[in-house]
Short mmCIF file of C-alpha atoms in Angstrom, two decimals:
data_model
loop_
_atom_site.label_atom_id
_atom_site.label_comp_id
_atom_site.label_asym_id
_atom_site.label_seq_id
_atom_site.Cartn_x
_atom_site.Cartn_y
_atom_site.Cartn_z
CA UNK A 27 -9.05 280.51 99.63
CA UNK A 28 -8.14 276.79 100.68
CA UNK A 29 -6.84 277.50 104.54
CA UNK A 30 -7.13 275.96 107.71
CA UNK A 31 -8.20 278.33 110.63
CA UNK A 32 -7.57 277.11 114.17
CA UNK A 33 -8.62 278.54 117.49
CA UNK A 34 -8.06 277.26 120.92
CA UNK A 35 -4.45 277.15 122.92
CA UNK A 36 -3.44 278.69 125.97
CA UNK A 37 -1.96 277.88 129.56
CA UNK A 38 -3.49 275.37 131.47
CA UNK A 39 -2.28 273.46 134.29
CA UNK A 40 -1.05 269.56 134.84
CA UNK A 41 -3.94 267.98 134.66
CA UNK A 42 -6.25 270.07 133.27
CA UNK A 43 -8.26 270.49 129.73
CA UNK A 44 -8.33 272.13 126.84
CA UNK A 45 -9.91 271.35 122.80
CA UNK A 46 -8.45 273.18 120.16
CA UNK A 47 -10.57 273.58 116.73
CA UNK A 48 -9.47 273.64 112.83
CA UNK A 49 -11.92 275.13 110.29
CA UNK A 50 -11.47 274.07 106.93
CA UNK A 51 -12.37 275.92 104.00
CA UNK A 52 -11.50 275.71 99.98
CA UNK A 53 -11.92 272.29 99.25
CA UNK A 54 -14.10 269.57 100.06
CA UNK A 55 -13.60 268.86 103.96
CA UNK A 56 -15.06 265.41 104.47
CA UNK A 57 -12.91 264.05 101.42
CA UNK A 58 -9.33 264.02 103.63
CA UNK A 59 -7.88 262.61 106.46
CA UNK A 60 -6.73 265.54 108.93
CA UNK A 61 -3.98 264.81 111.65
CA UNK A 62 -2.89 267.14 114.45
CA UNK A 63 1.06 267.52 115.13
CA UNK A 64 3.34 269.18 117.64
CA UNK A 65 5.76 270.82 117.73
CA UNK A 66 8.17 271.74 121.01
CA UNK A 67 11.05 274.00 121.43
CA UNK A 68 14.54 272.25 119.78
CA UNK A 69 12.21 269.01 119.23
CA UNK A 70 10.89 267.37 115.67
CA UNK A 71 7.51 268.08 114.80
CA UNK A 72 5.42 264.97 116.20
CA UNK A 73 2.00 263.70 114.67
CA UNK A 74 0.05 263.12 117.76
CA UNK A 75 -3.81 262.11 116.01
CA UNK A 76 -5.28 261.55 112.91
CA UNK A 77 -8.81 260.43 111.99
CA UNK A 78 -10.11 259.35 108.61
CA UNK A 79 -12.25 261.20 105.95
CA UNK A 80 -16.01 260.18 107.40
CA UNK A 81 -14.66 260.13 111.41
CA UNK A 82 -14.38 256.13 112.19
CA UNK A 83 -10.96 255.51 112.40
CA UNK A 84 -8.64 257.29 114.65
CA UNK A 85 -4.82 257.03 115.27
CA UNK A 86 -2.66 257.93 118.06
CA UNK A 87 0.63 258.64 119.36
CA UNK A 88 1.51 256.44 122.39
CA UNK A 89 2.37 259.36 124.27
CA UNK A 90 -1.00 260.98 124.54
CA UNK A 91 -3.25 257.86 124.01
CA UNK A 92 -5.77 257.94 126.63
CA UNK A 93 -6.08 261.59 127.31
CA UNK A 94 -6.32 263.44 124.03
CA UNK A 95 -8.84 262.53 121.81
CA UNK A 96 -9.81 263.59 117.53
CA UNK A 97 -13.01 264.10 116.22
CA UNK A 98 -14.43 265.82 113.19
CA UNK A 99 -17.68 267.06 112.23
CA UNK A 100 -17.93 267.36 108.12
CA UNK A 101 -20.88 268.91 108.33
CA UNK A 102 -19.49 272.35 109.73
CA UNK A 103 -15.97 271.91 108.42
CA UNK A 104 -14.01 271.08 111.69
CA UNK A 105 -11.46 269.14 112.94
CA UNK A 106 -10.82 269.14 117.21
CA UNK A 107 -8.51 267.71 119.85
CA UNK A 108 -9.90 267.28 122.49
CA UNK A 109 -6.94 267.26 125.24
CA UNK A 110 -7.40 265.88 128.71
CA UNK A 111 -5.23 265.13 132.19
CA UNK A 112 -2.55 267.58 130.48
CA UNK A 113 0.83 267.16 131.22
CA UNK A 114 3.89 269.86 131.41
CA UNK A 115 5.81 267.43 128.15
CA UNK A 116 2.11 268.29 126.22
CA UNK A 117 3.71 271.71 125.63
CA UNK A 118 4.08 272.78 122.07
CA UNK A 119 2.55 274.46 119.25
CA UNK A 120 -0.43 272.23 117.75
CA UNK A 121 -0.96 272.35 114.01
CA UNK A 122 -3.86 270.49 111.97
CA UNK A 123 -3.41 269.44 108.55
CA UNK A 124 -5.10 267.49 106.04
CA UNK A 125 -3.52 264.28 104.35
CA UNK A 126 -3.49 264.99 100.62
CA UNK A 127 -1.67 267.40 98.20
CA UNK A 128 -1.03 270.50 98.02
CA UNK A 129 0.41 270.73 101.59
CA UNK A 130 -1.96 272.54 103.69
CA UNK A 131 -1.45 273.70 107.48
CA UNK A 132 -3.10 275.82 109.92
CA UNK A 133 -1.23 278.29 111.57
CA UNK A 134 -0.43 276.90 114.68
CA UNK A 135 -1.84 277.11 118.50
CA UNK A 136 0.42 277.03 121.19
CA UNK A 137 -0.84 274.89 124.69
CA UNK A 138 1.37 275.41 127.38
CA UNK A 139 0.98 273.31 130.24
CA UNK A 140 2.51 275.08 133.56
CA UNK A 141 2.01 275.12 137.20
#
């Protein structure tokens, strides 16, 4: 079963923190690039981070660089954003995939960033 499994999400307010996590399984893990992208309401989806096969090179979108942050750790099969000083235009579903064929997403989380 190749999948990716991600956990984190919820409502946090301006300002505030949250990590979301993507478990890999079903293929070799430390062989692809994973990005995160999101997603708001009536928007295009946007590709926010990405980070390289071994974890040394990182990319980011100019709207979040400074507060949100990807690692990875190969050795237990995940992929994280870290996501700090949150703002209300943050909200959207997150998704991780992997750069590489076949297309592979998780499922989504949705961060919501309200007062």
């Amino acid at each position: 079963q190749v999948q990716l499994v991600q956990s984190g999400g919820g409502l946090v307010q301006p300002g505030g923190s949250l990590r979301l996590s993507c478990v890999a399984s079903g293929f070799v893990f430390r062989y692809f690039a994973m990005s995160w992208y999101r997603q708001a309401p009536g928007k295009e989806r946007e590709l926010v981070a990405t980070i390289d096969d071994a974890g040394g090179s990182t990319n980011y979108a100019d709207s979040v660089k400074g507060r949100f942050t990807i690692s990875r750790d190969n050795a237990k099969n995940v992929v994280f954003l870290q996501m700090d000083s949150l703002k209300p235009e943050d909200t959207a579903v997150y998704y991780c995939t992997r750069w590489g064929v076949p297309d592979l997403w998780g499922q989504g989380a949705q961060v919501t960033v309200s007062s």
